[in-house]
Amino acid sequence: MTASPDATKPRLTPMDRIRALEALGPRRLTGTPTEKAAQTMLGEELESLGYRLAWRPFTWTQSLYASLLLHFGLAVLATGVGFSAPFVGAGLHALVALSYTLESTRKGLLLRSLMPRITSQNLLAIRPARTTRRKRLVIVAHADAAYTGLLFTPAIIKVATKQPPPGLGWFKKQLGLATATVAAMAALELLAGLSVWSAPGWLRGVVTIPAVLVALFNLDVVLRNHVVPGACDNLSGCSGSVELAHRLESTLPDDVEFVIVISGAEEAGTGGALRLAEQIVASGEWSPSDTIVLGLDTLSNGTLRILEEGELWPHPIPKPLVDAVAQENAARPDVPPVTTYVVPTGATDALPFLVRGFPSMSLTCIDPDIGAPRHYHRPSDTWSNMDDGQLRATIDFAERLILRLSRT
C-alpha cells in the first residue's frame, strides 16, 4: 500500500478495495442497504480527496429478469390466445414488441412500469474545474450485483455469443430476434383476424420458439433468486474509479471537471444511469457538446475491449472516442491493442447517455474463449478469482485514455 494524500490512513490497492467492498455483505441488489453501503464507502474515500458528493435518489424495479419474463412470457401466452381470438393475440404481441423496443433502447417503459418499484440512488462525486470549465469527463461504475442462473453457464454463453454464419450477424442479437418474432406473430394474427390468411399451427409454434426460450431462461433466474458477489462485475469498476481519482488529482487539466458516478440499478437494466441521464437532460446541467461519459464495467478476467452496444440494433461508438482509443493503441505498440466488441445482449451504463447524444462508451474485459468475462454473473465472481494483473493494466489504460480525452 502507498500513503494517501492526507497521510491519515493507508491508500488501498484496487484489489484491496474490492475485497473490502465484497466483505460488506451478500445480495448487493438494487435498492438494498448493501448497495448503498458500497456507494457510501467509496464516497468517503472520494470525499477525503476533496470531491463534492451529491446523492441522487430514484425509483426502479429490482429485477431485469422479471421484466424479461413478463414481456416474453406474455408473448407466449398471446400465441395461445391468438388461436381463438386473433385480434387479442395480435394486440398483446404488438404491445410486447413495442414495450420491449422502448425499454431496450432506453426510450421509455410500458409493461415494466406495472411492476413494483423500489428506491435506489446514484452517488455523484464531483471535482470541479479549477478554472473556467472547458470540458466535463464523467466515469460511471455500478455498485449493484447481478442475479445468476442457467443462462450464465459458460457453455451456454459460448453458444449464445458465437458468431453466426456470414450474412446472419444480426441473429447474434438474441433479444432482437425474439422481439422481431413477437412482432411477426402480431402480423400473422392480424392477417388471420382479417380473414386474409390463417398461418398453420406449426408455423406459429416455430415463430414463438425465441420467446419461449427467453421466457424459460429468465424464469429460471427469477426462481433461483440467487445473487452473485459481483467482485469483477462491477466492484472492479467502482474500485478502479477511486484509484483513478487518486492518480488524476495532479494530472488532469485545470479546465476539466471530473465526475465519478457510482450508480445503482445497473444490473436491473441500467436504471440508475437512465434516471441520471433523464435528470441531466431535463435540467440542462450537462451538455453533450462538452461532456464525455466513460463506463468502467468489469475490468478484469478477460481481454480489454471497448463495447458497441445495442440489443435490437447497434449504436455505434462515437468516432472521437474510437479515434482516441486508436491513438492510444498506436502510442503503446508494446501492449495488445484495445479493439471493439459487439455486445450480443444486455447493456452498460453508457447506453442511456449514448442514446441521448452524449459521446459515451464502456471499457470492459472479454474472455475470447466464451464471449464474456470469466465468472460472468456466476457465484464464483469473487475477488479471489480475479486477475489482478489485468485489473491493473485496465486501470492504466483508462488513465491514459482519460488524459488523452481531457486534452482534446
mmCIF file of N, CA and C in Angstrom, residues 121-237:
data_model
loop_
_atom_site.group_PDB
_atom_site.id
_atom_site.type_symbol
_atom_site.label_atom_id
_atom_site.label_comp_id
_atom_site.label_asym_id
_atom_site.label_seq_id
_atom_site.Cartn_x
_atom_site.Cartn_y
_atom_site.Cartn_z
ATOM 1 N N GLN A 121 -30.256 4.736 -5.567
ATOM 2 C CA GLN A 121 -29.614 6.039 -5.634
ATOM 3 C C GLN A 121 -28.341 5.973 -6.463
ATOM 4 N N ASN A 122 -28.025 7.086 -7.061
ATOM 5 C CA ASN A 122 -26.717 7.303 -7.673
ATOM 6 C C ASN A 122 -25.908 8.211 -6.755
ATOM 7 N N LEU A 123 -24.613 7.939 -6.688
ATOM 8 C CA LEU A 123 -23.711 8.823 -5.965
ATOM 9 C C LEU A 123 -22.816 9.535 -6.975
ATOM 10 N N LEU A 124 -22.875 10.859 -6.990
ATOM 11 C CA LEU A 124 -22.010 11.656 -7.849
ATOM 12 C C LEU A 124 -20.914 12.280 -6.994
ATOM 13 N N ALA A 125 -19.674 12.051 -7.385
ATOM 14 C CA ALA A 125 -18.528 12.682 -6.736
ATOM 15 C C ALA A 125 -17.908 13.626 -7.759
ATOM 16 N N ILE A 126 -17.839 14.895 -7.417
ATOM 17 C CA ILE A 126 -17.506 15.931 -8.400
ATOM 18 C C ILE A 126 -16.231 16.672 -7.990
ATOM 19 N N ARG A 127 -15.284 16.712 -8.918
ATOM 20 C CA ARG A 127 -14.113 17.573 -8.757
ATOM 21 C C ARG A 127 -14.260 18.702 -9.756
ATOM 22 N N PRO A 128 -14.693 19.887 -9.307
ATOM 23 C CA PRO A 128 -14.931 20.980 -10.261
ATOM 24 C C PRO A 128 -13.644 21.398 -10.967
ATOM 25 N N ALA A 129 -13.811 21.992 -12.129
ATOM 26 C CA ALA A 129 -12.660 22.581 -12.813
ATOM 27 C C ALA A 129 -12.091 23.707 -11.946
ATOM 28 N N ARG A 130 -10.785 23.832 -11.971
ATOM 29 C CA ARG A 130 -10.128 24.852 -11.142
ATOM 30 C C ARG A 130 -10.140 26.226 -11.816
ATOM 31 N N THR A 131 -10.366 26.222 -13.125
ATOM 32 C CA THR A 131 -10.524 27.473 -13.868
ATOM 33 C C THR A 131 -11.841 27.378 -14.632
ATOM 34 N N THR A 132 -12.071 28.264 -15.588
ATOM 35 C CA THR A 132 -13.290 28.195 -16.389
ATOM 36 C C THR A 132 -13.378 26.826 -17.069
ATOM 37 N N ARG A 133 -14.507 26.156 -16.864
ATOM 38 C CA ARG A 133 -14.633 24.786 -17.380
ATOM 39 C C ARG A 133 -14.711 24.760 -18.901
ATOM 40 N N ARG A 134 -13.868 23.928 -19.486
ATOM 41 C CA ARG A 134 -13.869 23.696 -20.927
ATOM 42 C C ARG A 134 -14.524 22.362 -21.277
ATOM 43 N N LYS A 135 -14.364 21.389 -20.388
ATOM 44 C CA LYS A 135 -14.835 20.031 -20.684
ATOM 45 C C LYS A 135 -15.209 19.354 -19.373
ATOM 46 N N ARG A 136 -16.136 18.409 -19.492
ATOM 47 C CA ARG A 136 -16.532 17.573 -18.359
ATOM 48 C C ARG A 136 -16.279 16.117 -18.742
ATOM 49 N N LEU A 137 -15.556 15.399 -17.903
ATOM 50 C CA LEU A 137 -15.341 13.970 -18.091
ATOM 51 C C LEU A 137 -16.059 13.226 -16.975
ATOM 52 N N VAL A 138 -16.886 12.262 -17.366
ATOM 53 C CA VAL A 138 -17.688 11.502 -16.408
ATOM 54 C C VAL A 138 -17.322 10.025 -16.545
ATOM 55 N N ILE A 139 -17.001 9.397 -15.437
ATOM 56 C CA ILE A 139 -16.857 7.944 -15.464
ATOM 57 C C ILE A 139 -17.958 7.342 -14.592
ATOM 58 N N VAL A 140 -18.509 6.234 -15.058
ATOM 59 C CA VAL A 140 -19.648 5.598 -14.399
ATOM 60 C C VAL A 140 -19.310 4.147 -14.116
ATOM 61 N N ALA A 141 -19.554 3.740 -12.875
ATOM 62 C CA ALA A 141 -19.373 2.339 -12.487
ATOM 63 C C ALA A 141 -20.496 1.971 -11.527
ATOM 64 N N HIS A 142 -21.064 0.794 -11.680
ATOM 65 C CA HIS A 142 -22.227 0.445 -10.864
ATOM 66 C C HIS A 142 -21.837 -0.381 -9.642
ATOM 67 N N ALA A 143 -22.568 -0.147 -8.554
ATOM 68 C CA ALA A 143 -22.262 -0.800 -7.283
ATOM 69 C C ALA A 143 -23.084 -2.051 -7.047
ATOM 70 N N ASP A 144 -24.170 -2.244 -7.785
ATOM 71 C CA ASP A 144 -25.045 -3.383 -7.515
ATOM 72 C C ASP A 144 -24.528 -4.644 -8.197
ATOM 73 N N ALA A 145 -25.002 -5.785 -7.718
ATOM 74 C CA ALA A 145 -24.604 -7.089 -8.250
ATOM 75 C C ALA A 145 -25.790 -7.763 -8.927
ATOM 76 N N ALA A 146 -25.485 -8.838 -9.676
ATOM 77 C CA ALA A 146 -26.478 -9.471 -10.552
ATOM 78 C C ALA A 146 -27.029 -10.764 -9.960
ATOM 79 N N TYR A 147 -28.191 -11.139 -10.477
ATOM 80 C CA TYR A 147 -28.709 -12.491 -10.262
ATOM 81 C C TYR A 147 -27.956 -13.461 -11.175
ATOM 82 N N THR A 148 -28.060 -14.741 -10.839
ATOM 83 C CA THR A 148 -27.451 -15.758 -11.685
ATOM 84 C C THR A 148 -28.493 -16.808 -12.063
ATOM 85 N N GLY A 149 -28.109 -17.699 -12.968
ATOM 86 C CA GLY A 149 -28.995 -18.763 -13.403
ATOM 87 C C GLY A 149 -28.351 -19.570 -14.506
ATOM 88 N N LEU A 150 -29.103 -20.517 -15.037
ATOM 89 C CA LEU A 150 -28.608 -21.390 -16.109
ATOM 90 C C LEU A 150 -28.127 -20.576 -17.302
ATOM 91 N N LEU A 151 -28.760 -19.444 -17.536
ATOM 92 C CA LEU A 151 -28.420 -18.575 -18.660
ATOM 93 C C LEU A 151 -26.943 -18.192 -18.670
ATOM 94 N N PHE A 152 -26.311 -18.175 -17.495
ATOM 95 C CA PHE A 152 -24.931 -17.703 -17.383
ATOM 96 C C PHE A 152 -23.924 -18.836 -17.242
ATOM 97 N N THR A 153 -24.339 -20.045 -17.550
ATOM 98 C CA THR A 153 -23.393 -21.153 -17.643
ATOM 99 C C THR A 153 -22.424 -20.871 -18.792
ATOM 100 N N PRO A 154 -21.115 -20.995 -18.565
ATOM 101 C CA PRO A 154 -20.160 -20.658 -19.634
ATOM 102 C C PRO A 154 -20.446 -21.335 -20.965
ATOM 103 N N ALA A 155 -20.876 -22.604 -20.946
ATOM 104 C CA ALA A 155 -21.147 -23.309 -22.203
ATOM 105 C C ALA A 155 -22.295 -22.652 -22.967
ATOM 106 N N ILE A 156 -23.319 -22.179 -22.235
ATOM 107 C CA ILE A 156 -24.447 -21.519 -22.891
ATOM 108 C C ILE A 156 -24.036 -20.141 -23.400
ATOM 109 N N ILE A 157 -23.256 -19.411 -22.610
ATOM 110 C CA ILE A 157 -22.770 -18.106 -23.068
ATOM 111 C C ILE A 157 -21.954 -18.269 -24.346
ATOM 112 N N LYS A 158 -21.118 -19.312 -24.384
ATOM 113 C CA LYS A 158 -20.267 -19.538 -25.551
ATOM 114 C C LYS A 158 -21.107 -19.762 -26.802
ATOM 115 N N VAL A 159 -22.182 -20.529 -26.679
ATOM 116 C CA VAL A 159 -23.071 -20.760 -27.817
ATOM 117 C C VAL A 159 -23.784 -19.464 -28.204
ATOM 118 N N ALA A 160 -24.258 -18.728 -27.203
ATOM 119 C CA ALA A 160 -25.039 -17.509 -27.467
ATOM 120 C C ALA A 160 -24.204 -16.407 -28.101
ATOM 121 N N THR A 161 -22.904 -16.385 -27.811
ATOM 122 C CA THR A 161 -22.053 -15.316 -28.339
ATOM 123 C C THR A 161 -21.253 -15.754 -29.564
ATOM 124 N N LYS A 162 -21.452 -16.974 -30.017
ATOM 125 C CA LYS A 162 -20.749 -17.458 -31.203
ATOM 126 C C LYS A 162 -21.181 -16.660 -32.435
ATOM 127 N N GLN A 163 -20.225 -16.337 -33.270
ATOM 128 C CA GLN A 163 -20.533 -15.564 -34.466
ATOM 129 C C GLN A 163 -21.359 -16.392 -35.445
ATOM 130 N N PRO A 164 -22.527 -15.892 -35.878
ATOM 131 C CA PRO A 164 -23.361 -16.630 -36.834
ATOM 132 C C PRO A 164 -22.679 -16.720 -38.200
ATOM 133 N N PRO A 165 -23.221 -17.521 -39.108
ATOM 134 C CA PRO A 165 -22.668 -17.614 -40.471
ATOM 135 C C PRO A 165 -22.682 -16.256 -41.162
ATOM 136 N N PRO A 166 -21.833 -16.072 -42.164
ATOM 137 C CA PRO A 166 -21.781 -14.795 -42.895
ATOM 138 C C PRO A 166 -23.163 -14.374 -43.396
ATOM 139 N N GLY A 167 -23.459 -13.099 -43.197
ATOM 140 C CA GLY A 167 -24.745 -12.567 -43.633
ATOM 141 C C GLY A 167 -25.851 -12.687 -42.612
ATOM 142 N N LEU A 168 -25.592 -13.421 -41.523
ATOM 143 C CA LEU A 168 -26.617 -13.621 -40.494
ATOM 144 C C LEU A 168 -26.179 -13.047 -39.155
ATOM 145 N N GLY A 169 -25.305 -12.039 -39.198
ATOM 146 C CA GLY A 169 -24.760 -11.480 -37.974
ATOM 147 C C GLY A 169 -25.805 -10.941 -37.026
ATOM 148 N N TRP A 170 -26.947 -10.461 -37.568
ATOM 149 C CA TRP A 170 -27.980 -9.911 -36.710
ATOM 150 C C TRP A 170 -28.552 -10.953 -35.758
ATOM 151 N N PHE A 171 -28.465 -12.250 -36.137
ATOM 152 C CA PHE A 171 -29.018 -13.297 -35.286
ATOM 153 C C PHE A 171 -28.244 -13.442 -33.983
ATOM 154 N N LYS A 172 -27.088 -12.785 -33.893
ATOM 155 C CA LYS A 172 -26.358 -12.783 -32.630
ATOM 156 C C LYS A 172 -27.071 -11.945 -31.587
ATOM 157 N N LYS A 173 -27.944 -11.056 -32.012
ATOM 158 C CA LYS A 173 -28.739 -10.240 -31.096
ATOM 159 C C LYS A 173 -29.962 -11.050 -30.675
ATOM 160 N N GLN A 174 -29.793 -11.901 -29.655
ATOM 161 C CA GLN A 174 -30.870 -12.841 -29.313
ATOM 162 C C GLN A 174 -32.171 -12.138 -28.944
ATOM 163 N N LEU A 175 -32.091 -11.071 -28.169
ATOM 164 C CA LEU A 175 -33.321 -10.379 -27.790
ATOM 165 C C LEU A 175 -33.895 -9.592 -28.960
ATOM 166 N N GLY A 176 -33.039 -9.183 -29.884
ATOM 167 C CA GLY A 176 -33.537 -8.573 -31.109
ATOM 168 C C GLY A 176 -34.331 -9.567 -31.932
ATOM 169 N N LEU A 177 -33.801 -10.786 -32.031
ATOM 170 C CA LEU A 177 -34.507 -11.847 -32.756
ATOM 171 C C LEU A 177 -35.838 -12.157 -32.080
ATOM 172 N N ALA A 178 -35.818 -12.289 -30.746
ATOM 173 C CA ALA A 178 -37.052 -12.598 -30.026
ATOM 174 C C ALA A 178 -38.090 -11.496 -30.206
ATOM 175 N N THR A 179 -37.660 -10.249 -30.149
ATOM 176 C CA THR A 179 -38.595 -9.132 -30.322
ATOM 177 C C THR A 179 -39.160 -9.103 -31.740
ATOM 178 N N ALA A 180 -38.313 -9.377 -32.733
ATOM 179 C CA ALA A 180 -38.778 -9.393 -34.123
ATOM 180 C C ALA A 180 -39.808 -10.497 -34.352
ATOM 181 N N THR A 181 -39.602 -11.665 -33.743
ATOM 182 C CA THR A 181 -40.570 -12.754 -33.935
ATOM 183 C C THR A 181 -41.883 -12.460 -33.221
ATOM 184 N N VAL A 182 -41.825 -11.742 -32.109
ATOM 185 C CA VAL A 182 -43.062 -11.330 -31.446
ATOM 186 C C VAL A 182 -43.839 -10.371 -32.359
ATOM 187 N N ALA A 183 -43.134 -9.440 -32.987
ATOM 188 C CA ALA A 183 -43.795 -8.530 -33.931
ATOM 189 C C ALA A 183 -44.360 -9.308 -35.122
ATOM 190 N N ALA A 184 -43.619 -10.325 -35.576
ATOM 191 C CA ALA A 184 -44.104 -11.151 -36.691
ATOM 192 C C ALA A 184 -45.380 -11.887 -36.307
ATOM 193 N N MET A 185 -45.475 -12.362 -35.068
ATOM 194 C CA MET A 185 -46.694 -13.035 -34.617
ATOM 195 C C MET A 185 -47.875 -12.075 -34.607
ATOM 196 N N ALA A 186 -47.640 -10.825 -34.246
ATOM 197 C CA ALA A 186 -48.723 -9.837 -34.286
ATOM 198 C C ALA A 186 -49.246 -9.697 -35.708
ATOM 199 N N ALA A 187 -48.341 -9.686 -36.686
ATOM 200 C CA ALA A 187 -48.749 -9.564 -38.087
ATOM 201 C C ALA A 187 -49.525 -10.795 -38.543
ATOM 202 N N LEU A 188 -49.046 -11.984 -38.173
ATOM 203 C CA LEU A 188 -49.741 -13.217 -38.568
ATOM 204 C C LEU A 188 -51.151 -13.260 -37.989
ATOM 205 N N GLU A 189 -51.311 -12.867 -36.747
ATOM 206 C CA GLU A 189 -52.630 -12.914 -36.115
ATOM 207 C C GLU A 189 -53.553 -11.838 -36.681
ATOM 208 N N LEU A 190 -52.984 -10.717 -37.061
ATOM 209 C CA LEU A 190 -53.802 -9.689 -37.697
ATOM 210 C C LEU A 190 -54.333 -10.182 -39.037
ATOM 211 N N LEU A 191 -53.477 -10.867 -39.793
ATOM 212 C CA LEU A 191 -53.919 -11.443 -41.066
ATOM 213 C C LEU A 191 -55.026 -12.466 -40.851
ATOM 214 N N ALA A 192 -54.875 -13.276 -39.798
ATOM 215 C CA ALA A 192 -55.919 -14.277 -39.505
ATOM 216 C C ALA A 192 -57.222 -13.600 -39.099
ATOM 217 N N GLY A 193 -57.142 -12.554 -38.264
ATOM 218 C CA GLY A 193 -58.347 -11.859 -37.820
ATOM 219 C C GLY A 193 -59.082 -11.188 -38.957
ATOM 220 N N LEU A 194 -58.331 -10.741 -39.970
ATOM 221 C CA LEU A 194 -58.932 -10.093 -41.136
ATOM 222 C C LEU A 194 -59.352 -11.094 -42.210
ATOM 223 N N SER A 195 -59.181 -12.381 -41.899
ATOM 224 C CA SER A 195 -59.519 -13.473 -42.833
ATOM 225 C C SER A 195 -58.726 -13.401 -44.129
ATOM 226 N N VAL A 196 -57.537 -12.828 -44.062
ATOM 227 C CA VAL A 196 -56.651 -12.783 -45.226
ATOM 228 C C VAL A 196 -55.901 -14.086 -45.369
ATOM 229 N N TRP A 197 -55.324 -14.557 -44.265
ATOM 230 C CA TRP A 197 -54.593 -15.830 -44.275
ATOM 231 C C TRP A 197 -54.405 -16.294 -42.845
ATOM 232 N N SER A 198 -54.681 -17.544 -42.612
ATOM 233 C CA SER A 198 -54.511 -18.126 -41.282
ATOM 234 C C SER A 198 -53.276 -19.016 -41.291
ATOM 235 N N ALA A 199 -52.233 -18.599 -40.598
ATOM 236 C CA ALA A 199 -50.987 -19.367 -40.567
ATOM 237 C C ALA A 199 -51.227 -20.689 -39.868
ATOM 238 N N PRO A 200 -50.642 -21.778 -40.379
ATOM 239 C CA PRO A 200 -50.797 -23.074 -39.716
ATOM 240 C C PRO A 200 -50.194 -23.056 -38.321
ATOM 241 N N GLY A 201 -50.684 -23.950 -37.472
ATOM 242 C CA GLY A 201 -50.235 -24.002 -36.088
ATOM 243 C C GLY A 201 -48.749 -24.244 -35.948
ATOM 244 N N TRP A 202 -48.192 -25.096 -36.829
ATOM 245 C CA TRP A 202 -46.768 -25.398 -36.709
ATOM 246 C C TRP A 202 -45.924 -24.143 -36.955
ATOM 247 N N LEU A 203 -46.372 -23.281 -37.883
ATOM 248 C CA LEU A 203 -45.618 -22.065 -38.167
ATOM 249 C C LEU A 203 -45.686 -21.106 -36.983
ATOM 250 N N ARG A 204 -46.851 -20.986 -36.373
ATOM 251 C CA ARG A 204 -46.973 -20.122 -35.194
ATOM 252 C C ARG A 204 -46.079 -20.639 -34.070
ATOM 253 N N GLY A 205 -46.011 -21.964 -33.954
ATOM 254 C CA GLY A 205 -45.155 -22.553 -32.927
ATOM 255 C C GLY A 205 -43.688 -22.249 -33.168
ATOM 256 N N VAL A 206 -43.250 -22.388 -34.414
ATOM 257 C CA VAL A 206 -41.852 -22.104 -34.741
ATOM 258 C C VAL A 206 -41.506 -20.654 -34.471
ATOM 259 N N VAL A 207 -42.392 -19.742 -34.871
ATOM 260 C CA VAL A 207 -42.128 -18.315 -34.684
ATOM 261 C C VAL A 207 -42.100 -17.944 -33.200
ATOM 262 N N THR A 208 -42.781 -18.730 -32.375
ATOM 263 C CA THR A 208 -42.836 -18.434 -30.935
ATOM 264 C C THR A 208 -41.636 -19.000 -30.176
ATOM 265 N N ILE A 209 -40.833 -19.861 -30.798
ATOM 266 C CA ILE A 209 -39.724 -20.505 -30.086
ATOM 267 C C ILE A 209 -38.777 -19.504 -29.424
ATOM 268 N N PRO A 210 -38.323 -18.436 -30.090
ATOM 269 C CA PRO A 210 -37.424 -17.498 -29.395
ATOM 270 C C PRO A 210 -38.033 -16.919 -28.121
ATOM 271 N N ALA A 211 -39.317 -16.571 -28.149
ATOM 272 C CA ALA A 211 -39.961 -16.028 -26.950
ATOM 273 C C ALA A 211 -40.028 -17.072 -25.848
ATOM 274 N N VAL A 212 -40.293 -18.329 -26.222
ATOM 275 C CA VAL A 212 -40.335 -19.416 -25.239
ATOM 276 C C VAL A 212 -38.983 -19.557 -24.545
ATOM 277 N N LEU A 213 -37.908 -19.552 -25.332
ATOM 278 C CA LEU A 213 -36.576 -19.711 -24.756
ATOM 279 C C LEU A 213 -36.227 -18.558 -23.820
ATOM 280 N N VAL A 214 -36.522 -17.326 -24.244
ATOM 281 C CA VAL A 214 -36.236 -16.172 -23.386
ATOM 282 C C VAL A 214 -37.042 -16.264 -22.094
ATOM 283 N N ALA A 215 -38.303 -16.617 -22.197
ATOM 284 C CA ALA A 215 -39.143 -16.713 -21.005
ATOM 285 C C ALA A 215 -38.638 -17.786 -20.053
ATOM 286 N N LEU A 216 -38.261 -18.956 -20.569
ATOM 287 C CA LEU A 216 -37.819 -20.055 -19.707
ATOM 288 C C LEU A 216 -36.488 -19.744 -19.029
ATOM 289 N N PHE A 217 -35.535 -19.196 -19.759
ATOM 290 C CA PHE A 217 -34.244 -18.867 -19.151
ATOM 291 C C PHE A 217 -34.420 -17.824 -18.042
ATOM 292 N N ASN A 218 -35.285 -16.846 -18.276
ATOM 293 C CA ASN A 218 -35.469 -15.813 -17.271
ATOM 294 C C ASN A 218 -36.337 -16.276 -16.112
ATOM 295 N N LEU A 219 -37.245 -17.208 -16.361
ATOM 296 C CA LEU A 219 -37.989 -17.832 -15.267
ATOM 297 C C LEU A 219 -37.030 -18.550 -14.330
ATOM 298 N N ASP A 220 -36.040 -19.236 -14.884
ATOM 299 C CA ASP A 220 -35.036 -19.920 -14.067
ATOM 300 C C ASP A 220 -34.299 -18.926 -13.166
ATOM 301 N N VAL A 221 -33.901 -17.777 -13.709
ATOM 302 C CA VAL A 221 -33.192 -16.769 -12.910
ATOM 303 C C VAL A 221 -34.089 -16.247 -11.792
ATOM 304 N N VAL A 222 -35.339 -15.962 -12.122
ATOM 305 C CA VAL A 222 -36.268 -15.424 -11.125
ATOM 306 C C VAL A 222 -36.514 -16.424 -10.002
ATOM 307 N N LEU A 223 -36.717 -17.691 -10.353
ATOM 308 C CA LEU A 223 -36.998 -18.708 -9.344
ATOM 309 C C LEU A 223 -35.790 -19.003 -8.462
ATOM 310 N N ARG A 224 -34.603 -18.964 -9.021
ATOM 311 C CA ARG A 224 -33.395 -19.197 -8.214
ATOM 312 C C ARG A 224 -33.193 -18.100 -7.179
ATOM 313 N N ASN A 225 -33.415 -16.851 -7.597
ATOM 314 C CA ASN A 225 -33.270 -15.709 -6.688
ATOM 315 C C ASN A 225 -31.907 -15.720 -5.999
ATOM 316 N N HIS A 226 -30.870 -15.999 -6.764
ATOM 317 C CA HIS A 226 -29.501 -16.135 -6.233
ATOM 318 C C HIS A 226 -28.655 -14.976 -6.761
ATOM 319 N N VAL A 227 -28.089 -14.213 -5.854
ATOM 320 C CA VAL A 227 -27.285 -13.041 -6.212
ATOM 321 C C VAL A 227 -25.803 -13.382 -6.084
ATOM 322 N N VAL A 228 -25.022 -12.976 -7.064
ATOM 323 C CA VAL A 228 -23.587 -13.273 -7.069
ATOM 324 C C VAL A 228 -22.824 -12.196 -6.296
ATOM 325 N N PRO A 229 -21.562 -12.466 -5.893
ATOM 326 C CA PRO A 229 -20.779 -11.447 -5.174
ATOM 327 C C PRO A 229 -20.467 -10.215 -6.026
ATOM 328 N N GLY A 230 -20.292 -10.403 -7.342
ATOM 329 C CA GLY A 230 -20.081 -9.254 -8.217
ATOM 330 C C GLY A 230 -18.783 -8.518 -7.978
ATOM 331 N N ALA A 231 -17.713 -9.253 -7.686
ATOM 332 C CA ALA A 231 -16.424 -8.597 -7.443
ATOM 333 C C ALA A 231 -15.877 -7.968 -8.723
ATOM 334 N N CYS A 232 -15.823 -8.754 -9.778
ATOM 335 C CA CYS A 232 -15.338 -8.218 -11.045
ATOM 336 C C CYS A 232 -16.414 -7.361 -11.702
ATOM 337 N N ASP A 233 -17.650 -7.826 -11.645
ATOM 338 C CA ASP A 233 -18.789 -7.131 -12.237
ATOM 339 C C ASP A 233 -19.738 -6.659 -11.129
ATOM 340 N N ASN A 234 -19.515 -5.467 -10.491
ATOM 341 C CA ASN A 234 -18.600 -4.491 -11.023
ATOM 342 C C ASN A 234 -17.905 -3.730 -9.900
ATOM 343 N N LEU A 235 -17.547 -4.426 -8.830
ATOM 344 C CA LEU A 235 -16.722 -3.754 -7.833
ATOM 345 C C LEU A 235 -15.374 -3.355 -8.419
ATOM 346 N N SER A 236 -14.967 -4.053 -9.485
ATOM 347 C CA SER A 236 -13.704 -3.674 -10.137
ATOM 348 C C SER A 236 -13.803 -2.271 -10.742
ATOM 349 N N GLY A 237 -14.935 -1.965 -11.374
ATOM 350 C CA GLY A 237 -15.115 -0.634 -11.940
ATOM 351 C C GLY A 237 -15.218 0.426 -10.855
#
